Structure formats: structure tokens, C-alpha cells
XYZ file of C-alpha atoms in Angstrom:
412
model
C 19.747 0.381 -65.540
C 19.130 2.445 -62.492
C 19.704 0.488 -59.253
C 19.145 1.559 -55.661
C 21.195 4.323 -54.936
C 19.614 6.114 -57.991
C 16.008 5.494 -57.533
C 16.669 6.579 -54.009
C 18.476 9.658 -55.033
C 15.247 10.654 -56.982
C 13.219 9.880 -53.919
C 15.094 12.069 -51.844
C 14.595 14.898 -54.203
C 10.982 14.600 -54.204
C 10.778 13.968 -50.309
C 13.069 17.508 -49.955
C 11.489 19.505 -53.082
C 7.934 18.218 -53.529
C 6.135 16.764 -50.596
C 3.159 19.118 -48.812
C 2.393 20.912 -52.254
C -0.409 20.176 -54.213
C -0.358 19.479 -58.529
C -1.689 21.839 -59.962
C -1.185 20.598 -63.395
C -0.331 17.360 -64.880
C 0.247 15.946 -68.866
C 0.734 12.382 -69.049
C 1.974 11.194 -72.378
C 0.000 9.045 -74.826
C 2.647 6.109 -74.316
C 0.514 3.017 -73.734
C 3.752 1.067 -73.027
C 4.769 2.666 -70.572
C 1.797 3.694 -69.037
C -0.308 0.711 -67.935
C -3.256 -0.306 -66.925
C -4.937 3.247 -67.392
C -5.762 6.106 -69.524
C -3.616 9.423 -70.115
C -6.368 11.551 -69.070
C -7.288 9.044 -66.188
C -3.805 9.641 -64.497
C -4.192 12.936 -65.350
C -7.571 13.269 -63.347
C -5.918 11.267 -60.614
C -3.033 13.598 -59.595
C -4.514 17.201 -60.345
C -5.428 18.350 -57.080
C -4.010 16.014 -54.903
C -1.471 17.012 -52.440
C 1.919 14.955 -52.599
C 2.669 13.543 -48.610
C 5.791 11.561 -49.094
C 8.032 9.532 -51.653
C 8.510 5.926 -50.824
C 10.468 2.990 -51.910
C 11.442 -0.369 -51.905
C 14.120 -1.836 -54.668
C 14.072 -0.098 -57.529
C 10.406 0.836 -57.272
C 9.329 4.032 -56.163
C 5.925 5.542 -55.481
C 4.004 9.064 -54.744
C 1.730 8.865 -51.202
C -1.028 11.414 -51.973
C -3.407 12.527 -49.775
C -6.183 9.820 -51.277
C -5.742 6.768 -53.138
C -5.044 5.889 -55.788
C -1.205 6.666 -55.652
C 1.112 6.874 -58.823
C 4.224 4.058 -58.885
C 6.986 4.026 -61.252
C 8.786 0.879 -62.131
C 12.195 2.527 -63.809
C 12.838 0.172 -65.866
C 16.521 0.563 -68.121
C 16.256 4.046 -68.407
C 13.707 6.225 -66.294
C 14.725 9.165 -64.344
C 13.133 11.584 -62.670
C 13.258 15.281 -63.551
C 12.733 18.382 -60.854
C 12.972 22.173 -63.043
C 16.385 24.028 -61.229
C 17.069 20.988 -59.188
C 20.493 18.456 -59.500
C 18.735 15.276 -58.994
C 21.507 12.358 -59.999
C 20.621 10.040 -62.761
C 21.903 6.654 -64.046
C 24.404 7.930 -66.925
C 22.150 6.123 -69.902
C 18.866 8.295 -68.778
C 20.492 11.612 -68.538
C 18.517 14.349 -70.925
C 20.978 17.128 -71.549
C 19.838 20.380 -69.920
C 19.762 22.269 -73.338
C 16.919 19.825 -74.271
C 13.093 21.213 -74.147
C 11.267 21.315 -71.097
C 9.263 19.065 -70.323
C 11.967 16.650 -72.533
C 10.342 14.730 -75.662
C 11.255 11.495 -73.380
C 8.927 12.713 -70.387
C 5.905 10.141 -69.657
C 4.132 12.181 -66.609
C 4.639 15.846 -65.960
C 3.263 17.291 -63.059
C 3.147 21.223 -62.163
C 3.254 22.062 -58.499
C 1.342 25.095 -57.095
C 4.418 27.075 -56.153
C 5.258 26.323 -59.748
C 7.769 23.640 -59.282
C 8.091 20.969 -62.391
C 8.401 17.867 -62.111
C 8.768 15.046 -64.671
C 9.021 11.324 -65.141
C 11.223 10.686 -68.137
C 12.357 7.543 -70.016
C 13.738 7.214 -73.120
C 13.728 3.905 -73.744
C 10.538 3.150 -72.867
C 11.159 -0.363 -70.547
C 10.091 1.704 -67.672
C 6.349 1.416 -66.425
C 3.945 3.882 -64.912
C 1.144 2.537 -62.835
C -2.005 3.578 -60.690
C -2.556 1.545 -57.996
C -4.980 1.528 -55.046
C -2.321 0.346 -52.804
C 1.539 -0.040 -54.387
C 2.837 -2.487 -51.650
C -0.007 -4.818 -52.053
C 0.340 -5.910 -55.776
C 2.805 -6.684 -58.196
C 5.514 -5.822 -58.783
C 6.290 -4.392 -55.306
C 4.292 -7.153 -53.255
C 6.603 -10.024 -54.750
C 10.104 -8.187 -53.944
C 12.414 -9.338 -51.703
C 13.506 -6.898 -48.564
C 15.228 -3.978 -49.584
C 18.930 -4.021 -49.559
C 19.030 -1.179 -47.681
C 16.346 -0.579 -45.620
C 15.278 -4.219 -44.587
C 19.058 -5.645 -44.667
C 19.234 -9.335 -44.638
C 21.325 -10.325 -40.718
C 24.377 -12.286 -41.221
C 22.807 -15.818 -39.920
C 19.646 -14.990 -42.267
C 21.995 -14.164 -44.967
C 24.245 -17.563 -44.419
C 20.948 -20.064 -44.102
C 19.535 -18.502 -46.916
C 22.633 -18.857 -49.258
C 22.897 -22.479 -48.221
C 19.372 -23.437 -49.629
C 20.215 -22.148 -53.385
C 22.018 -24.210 -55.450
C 22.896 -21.295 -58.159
C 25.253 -19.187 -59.261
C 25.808 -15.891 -56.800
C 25.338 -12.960 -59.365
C 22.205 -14.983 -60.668
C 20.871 -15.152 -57.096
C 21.954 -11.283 -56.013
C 20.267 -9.877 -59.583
C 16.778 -12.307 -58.754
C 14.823 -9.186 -56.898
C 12.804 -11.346 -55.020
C 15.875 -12.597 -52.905
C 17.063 -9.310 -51.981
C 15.844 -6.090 -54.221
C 17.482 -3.105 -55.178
C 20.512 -4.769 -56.354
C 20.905 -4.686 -60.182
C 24.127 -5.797 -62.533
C 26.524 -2.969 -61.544
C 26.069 -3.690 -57.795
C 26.378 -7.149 -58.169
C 29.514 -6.886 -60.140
C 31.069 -4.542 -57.186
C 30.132 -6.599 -54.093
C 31.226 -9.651 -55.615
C 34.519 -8.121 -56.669
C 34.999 -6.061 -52.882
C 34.123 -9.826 -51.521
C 36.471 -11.560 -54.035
C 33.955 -13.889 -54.769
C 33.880 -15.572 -58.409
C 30.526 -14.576 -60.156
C 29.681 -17.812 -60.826
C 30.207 -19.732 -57.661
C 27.521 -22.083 -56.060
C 25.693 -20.216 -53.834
C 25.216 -23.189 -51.214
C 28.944 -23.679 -51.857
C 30.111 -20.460 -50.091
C 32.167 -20.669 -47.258
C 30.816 -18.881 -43.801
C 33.584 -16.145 -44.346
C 32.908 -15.325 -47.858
C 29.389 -15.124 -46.732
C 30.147 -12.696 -43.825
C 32.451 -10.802 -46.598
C 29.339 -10.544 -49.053
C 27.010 -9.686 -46.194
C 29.853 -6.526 -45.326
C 30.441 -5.441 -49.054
C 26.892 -5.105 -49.703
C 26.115 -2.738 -47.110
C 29.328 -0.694 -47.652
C 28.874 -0.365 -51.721
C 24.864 0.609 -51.455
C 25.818 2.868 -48.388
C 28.068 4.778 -50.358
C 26.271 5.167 -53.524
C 23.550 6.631 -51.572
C 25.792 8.723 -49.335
C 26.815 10.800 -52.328
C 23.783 10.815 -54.153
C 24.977 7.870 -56.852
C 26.840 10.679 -58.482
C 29.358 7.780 -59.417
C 32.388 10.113 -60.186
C 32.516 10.361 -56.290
C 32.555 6.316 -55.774
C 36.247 5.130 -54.548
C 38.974 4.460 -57.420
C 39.352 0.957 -56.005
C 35.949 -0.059 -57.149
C 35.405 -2.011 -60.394
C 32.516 0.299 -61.666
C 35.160 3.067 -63.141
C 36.343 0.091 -65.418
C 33.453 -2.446 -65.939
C 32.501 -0.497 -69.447
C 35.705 -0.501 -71.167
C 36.519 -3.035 -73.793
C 37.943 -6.673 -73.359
C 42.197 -6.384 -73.372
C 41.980 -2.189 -71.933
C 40.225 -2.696 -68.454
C 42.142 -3.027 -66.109
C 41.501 -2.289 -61.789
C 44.358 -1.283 -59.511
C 46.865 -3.070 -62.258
C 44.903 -6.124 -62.485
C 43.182 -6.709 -65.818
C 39.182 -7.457 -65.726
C 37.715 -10.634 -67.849
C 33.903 -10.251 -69.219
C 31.549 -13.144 -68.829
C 28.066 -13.970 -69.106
C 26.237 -14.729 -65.547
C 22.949 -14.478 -64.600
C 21.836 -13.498 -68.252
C 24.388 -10.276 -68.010
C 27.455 -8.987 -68.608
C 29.783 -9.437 -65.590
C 32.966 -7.461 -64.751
C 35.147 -9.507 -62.858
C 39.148 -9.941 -61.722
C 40.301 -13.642 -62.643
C 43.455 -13.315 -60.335
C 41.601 -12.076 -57.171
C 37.888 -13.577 -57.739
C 38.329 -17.591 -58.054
C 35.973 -20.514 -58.554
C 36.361 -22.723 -55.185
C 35.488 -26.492 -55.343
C 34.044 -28.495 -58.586
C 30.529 -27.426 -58.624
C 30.270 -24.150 -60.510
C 27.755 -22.873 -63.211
C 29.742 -22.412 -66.743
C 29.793 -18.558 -67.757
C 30.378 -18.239 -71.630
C 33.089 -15.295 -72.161
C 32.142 -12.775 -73.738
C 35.554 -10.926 -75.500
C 33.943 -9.197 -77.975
C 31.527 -7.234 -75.590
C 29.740 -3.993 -76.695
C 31.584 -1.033 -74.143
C 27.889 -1.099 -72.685
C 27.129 -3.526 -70.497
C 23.893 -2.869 -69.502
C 22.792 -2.151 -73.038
C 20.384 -5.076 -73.694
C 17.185 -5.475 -71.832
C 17.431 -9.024 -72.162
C 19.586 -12.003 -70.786
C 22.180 -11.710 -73.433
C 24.450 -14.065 -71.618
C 21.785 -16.757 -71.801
C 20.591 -16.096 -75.161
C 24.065 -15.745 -76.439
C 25.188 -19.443 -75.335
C 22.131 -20.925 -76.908
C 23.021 -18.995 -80.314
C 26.646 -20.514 -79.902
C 25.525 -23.765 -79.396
C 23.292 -23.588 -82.161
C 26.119 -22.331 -84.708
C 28.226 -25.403 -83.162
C 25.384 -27.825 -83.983
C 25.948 -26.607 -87.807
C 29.362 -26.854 -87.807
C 29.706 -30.593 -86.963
C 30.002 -32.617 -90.231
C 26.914 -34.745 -90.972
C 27.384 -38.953 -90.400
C 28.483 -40.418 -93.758
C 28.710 -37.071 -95.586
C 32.314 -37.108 -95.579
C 32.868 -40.595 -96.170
C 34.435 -40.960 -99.358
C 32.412 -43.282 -101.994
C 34.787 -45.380 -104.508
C 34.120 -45.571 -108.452
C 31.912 -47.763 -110.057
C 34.485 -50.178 -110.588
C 35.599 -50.708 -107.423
C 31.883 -50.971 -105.789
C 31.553 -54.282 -108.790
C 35.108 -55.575 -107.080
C 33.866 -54.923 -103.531
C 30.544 -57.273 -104.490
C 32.474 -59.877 -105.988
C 35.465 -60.059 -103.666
C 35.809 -60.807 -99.634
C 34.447 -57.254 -98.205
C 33.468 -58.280 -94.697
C 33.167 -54.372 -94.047
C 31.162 -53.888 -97.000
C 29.366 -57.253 -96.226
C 27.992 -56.819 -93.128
C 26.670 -53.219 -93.898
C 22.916 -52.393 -93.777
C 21.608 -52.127 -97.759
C 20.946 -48.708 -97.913
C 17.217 -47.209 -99.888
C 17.801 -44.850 -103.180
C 15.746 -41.828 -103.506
C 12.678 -42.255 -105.771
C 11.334 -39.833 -107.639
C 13.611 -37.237 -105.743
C 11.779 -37.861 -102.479
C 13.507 -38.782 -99.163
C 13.650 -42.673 -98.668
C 12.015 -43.898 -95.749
C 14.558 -45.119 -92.731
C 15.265 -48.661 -92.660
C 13.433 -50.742 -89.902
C 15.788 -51.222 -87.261
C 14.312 -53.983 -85.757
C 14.440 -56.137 -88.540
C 17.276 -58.402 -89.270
C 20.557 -57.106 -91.080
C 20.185 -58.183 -94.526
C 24.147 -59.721 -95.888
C 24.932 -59.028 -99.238
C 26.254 -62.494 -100.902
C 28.723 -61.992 -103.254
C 29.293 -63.879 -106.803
C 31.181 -67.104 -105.737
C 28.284 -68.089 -103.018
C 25.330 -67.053 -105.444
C 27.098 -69.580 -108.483
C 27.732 -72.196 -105.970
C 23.626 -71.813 -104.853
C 22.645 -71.699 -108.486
C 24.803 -75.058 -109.162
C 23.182 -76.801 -106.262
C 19.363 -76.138 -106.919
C 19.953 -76.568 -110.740
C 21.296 -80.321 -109.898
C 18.514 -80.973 -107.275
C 16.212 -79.773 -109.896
C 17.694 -81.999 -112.345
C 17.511 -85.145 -109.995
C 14.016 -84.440 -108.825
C 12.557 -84.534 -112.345
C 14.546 -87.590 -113.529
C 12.718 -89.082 -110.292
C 9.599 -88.009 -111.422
C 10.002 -89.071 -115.482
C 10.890 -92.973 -113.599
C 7.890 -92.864 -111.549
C 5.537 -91.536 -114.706
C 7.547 -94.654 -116.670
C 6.820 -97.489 -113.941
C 3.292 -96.235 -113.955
C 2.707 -96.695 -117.658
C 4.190 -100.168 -117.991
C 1.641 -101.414 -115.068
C -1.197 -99.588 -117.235
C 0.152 -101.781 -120.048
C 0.016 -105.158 -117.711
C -3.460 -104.629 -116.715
C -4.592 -104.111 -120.183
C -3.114 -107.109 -121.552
């Protein structure tokens, strides 16, 4: 998506090409989407007429200062770019619009016309990006909840150290989370942490105070330089990881050395195995990602994240059930298994059949294991209560014939 150095190269092309002119004209597409929180024709009525005093920015925000509130802001989202007619304005790759296309492009979302008849147009083909009116741009969301800009507001070393040693996550996670530090999205991240040699998933709190001082330097050079030539990216140095972070698994490859894909921080992550290493125990697992699309940035979404809970899903199904593959003997050897000594098959929990095709309910655990007696003990029982039965009534037919003979006694 675009990052710093682009939205800022857009920025600069509307401070040099469009500030101190007035709209004169202005279509705002019916995209509902991507325009929030107000009407076409209310946008429309907000910018006709108003004179454009300067282009401002902070992360990957920018905003339009007219002369009276309330002010445009555009939120670029994975794909929004901003168009001047006749002007070279650099663009992220993924939201370039070929200059044979129609003007205004299909993809615009607000078109403005200048008085000296200068075009302008906020385009987005993908429509993640978002268009908002807003009284004041820096008081509300999403620009009031950034963290300072990585290159206007830079963090100081001794900020940046005691503010790494509070976070107990992984680095790219923390440099991608805006409200740390904004402006830095997945390609930057990928670049610093390679310049720094810093594995993407190390422990923040876990860095050392030079490979925080490294970090602190390789973020200023990498968003200095992007900006310095406009984030026209075929002028960024051969030594940085960006010319190679979009090949496929097995054919990228940085000054010899071959680049490994991983998720981290919910993205794909471009990083050198042999230069950038995991230091100590405490590290967040990355799941590798081999058979990554040659975009990295394609999905909106953490991919990383949802791709791990996928794979552990699939693994879930894989794992044989208990006791399905346990293999169940024939009929006849069950009846010798009862009759014989089967401690195993003793001792085991009598199991419920299915009735009437329904589910059997689980046995109470709490109860007592009930032991299955086998022939031999169940004859032996049946011998012993047949003979107490047998001595019990010949007790009883002595008693009934003592009683009679005294009835006969008291007759006579």
C-alpha cells in the first residue's frame, strides 16, 4: 500500500501545483465506501469555491487546508493515489492508472477543477481508501490516534530505546502498529529491519542498545531517501531489499544472499536468514510462507495471522480420532476375551451402544469403574448362592416340622 514517501510525494505536488487557487469545479463519485460520513453532492458543495492554502500530513494521511472549514482528508488506504492533469506525481506501483486511460480515470473518487484549469483527482481502485470531511482532521480519528510521524516528529534515540523496552512484541508487528510511530507500512518495515539486520520477529524489549541505535539510524536513512527522490523506487539503492521482496520463494535473492518469506505482524515479510538472526529464546513464531503470491502486499488483511489459524485448523483434522484406529477382534475372539484372563479387557470402562442410531450419552466419570466378571467367577457365584439357598430352606422346612409336632402335643 502506499507508505510515507508516497503520500508525501502527492503532498508535495499539491503544495507546488495547487495551493492559492480556488476549485472551480468538483465531481465526487457516488462510492459510499469510500466516501464516508457524507453525501456526493455535500463534498461537492464543500470544495467549490474554496481556495486550497496548503497540503498537510501526518503518516499516511493527508489533508486539503482550505480557506474555511470543513477541510477534505484522504485516508489512502491499499491503493489511492493522487492524480494532477500534465503533472509526474509518483505513485505506489499497484495504484498507477496508465496515462492512455480516460480522464478523470473510471477509478477517480473526487475530482476537482482549478480556476486556471488545473485537474486534479483522487483515485483508488480498490476502494480500501477513505474520503472524509472533517471540521478539524488532526482532532479525530484516524489522524488524532497516530503515533508521531516518522519523519517529521522522529522518535530521539533514548525515546526510541525506553519505548522499545516496554513492548513485549515482535519488531515488524510494533513498527507496522501506526500508533507507535506512523507512516511506516510493510515495505519500510521490511527495509529498516533488513539495513539494521534485525530478525523480524525479535522481542522488541529484547533488543540490544546497539540494534536499537541501528534501527533508530536505518529508519531515518530509508524514509529520507524515498522522499528525496520522490518514492520513484527505481532510484532507491541496489543494496536494499525492496528490488527483491516481490519475487517468488527459491529466485530472490539480495547482494548473493537468498531472502526467506514469513508471516509477521499479519504480513508478508522479506527477510535475509544469514544476516537477520533471532537473538536469545524469547521470540514470536512466524509461520513461513513458501508458496507466497509474487505480491506481497496483495491482501488487505493479516494473512500471516489468518493463515496460521487455517493451518492449525487443517492440523486439528488430520490427527486420527482416540479409538478410531484401534483395531476390534472377531466375534470369536471378544467370547474368548470374556471367558479367559483379560486384565486389559477387564479393567476397561463398559462402553454404551447406539440406540435407535442416536449418539449414546458419555459415561459418568465419577462413578465407579464397573469390572466385567468373566465365566469361571460368575459359575463359582451361582454354585455358592444355589447351596446357601438350598441350606436356608432345609432350615426353614425343620423349623415348619418342629412347629407342627408341638401343635400336635398341645392338642392331645
Amino acid at each position: 500500500m502506499p507508505e510515507l514517501p508516497e503520500v508525501e510525494a502527492a503532498r508535495k505536488a499539491i503544495e507546488e501545483h495547487c495551493t492559492g487557487k480556488k476549485v472551480r469545479r468538483s465531481v465526487v463519485a457516488n462510492d459510499s465506501k469510500v466516501i464516508e460520513g457524507v453525501s456526493p453532492s455535500e463534498l461537492e458543495s464543500a470544495l467549490v469555491g474554496k481556495t486550497i492554502i496548503a497540503a498537510l500530513r501526518k503518516g499516511k494521511n493527508l489533508w486539503l487546508r482550505l480557506d474555511s472549514p470543513p477541510f477534505p482528508s484522504f485516508q489512502f488506504g491499499m491503493s489511492g493515489a493522487v492524480y494532477i492533469k500534465g503533472v509526474a506525481v509518483t505513485k505506489y506501483k499497484r495504484s498507477a492508472v496508465s496515462d492512455e486511460d480516460e480522464w478523470p480515470s473510471k477509478f477517480s473518487k473526487v475530482f476537482m477543477e482549478l480556476e486556471d484549469g488545473l485537474e486534479l483527482s483522487f483515485t483508488d481502485k480498490r476502494r480500501f481508501a477513505r474520503v472524509r470531511l472533517l471540521q478539524d482532521p488532526e482532532a479525530v480519528p484516524p489522524i488524532s490516534e497516530l503515533g508521531p510521524d516518522a519523519l517529521l516528529e522522529p522518535l530521539q534515540i533514548e525515546e526510541l530505546v525506553n519505548a522499545l523496552r516496554k513492548r513485549n512484541t515482535a519488531i515488524k508487528a510494533l513498527l507496522l502498529n501506526q500508533s507507535f510511530v506512523s507512516g511506516i507500512g510493510n515495505w519500510i518495515a521490511d527495509e529498516v529491519l533488513y539495513q539494521a539486520r534485525i530478525h523480524p520477529l525479535q522481542i522488541a524489549s529484547r533488543l540490544s542498545r546497539e540494534d536499537c541505535e541501528s534501527l533508530h539510524r536505518c529508519i531515518e536513512e530509508v524514509i529520507k531517501k524515498a522522499v528525496e527522490v520522490g518514492a520513484d523506487s527505481s532510484q532507491y539503492p541496489s543494496n536494499w531489499i525492496f528490488h527483491s521482496r516481490e519475487k517468488k520463494s527459491g529466485e530472490a535473492f539480495v547482494d548473493g544472499k537468498r531472502i526467506e518469506f514469513i508471516a509477521a505482524g499479519g504480513r508478508t515479510t522479506a527477510f535475509v536468514p544469514e544476516l537477520q538472526k533471532l537473538i536469545g529464546v524469547k521470540s514470536v513464531k512466524g509461520k513461513s510462507n513458501q508458496s507466497r503470491k509474487a505480491n506481497p502486499d496483495e491482501e488487505e488483511d493479516d494473512e500471516g495471522s489468518k493463515g496460521e489459524e487455517i493451518e492449525k485448523e487443517k492440523e486439528i483434522k488430520r490427527q486420527p480420532k482416540k479409538g478410531k484406529n484401534k483395531k476390534v477382534g472377531s466375534h470369536r475372539q471378544q467370547k474368548v476375551d470374556a471367558s479367559g484372563d483379560n486384565s486389559e479387557e477387564a479393567n476397561e470402562k463398559e462402553k454404551p451402544k447406539k440406540k435407535n442410531g442416536k449418539k449414546p450419552l458419555a459415561a459418568d466419570k465419577t462413578q465407579p469403574k464397573v469390572v466385567k466378571a468373566n465365566r469361571n467367577e460368575l459359575k463359582s457365584l451361582d454354585i455358592r448362592a444355589k447351596a446357601q439357598a438350598k441350606e436356608s430352606s432345609k432350615k426353614r422346612s425343620g423349623s415348619n416340622e418342629a412347629s407342627t409336632q408341638q401343635k400336635k402335643k398341645i392338642r392331645k
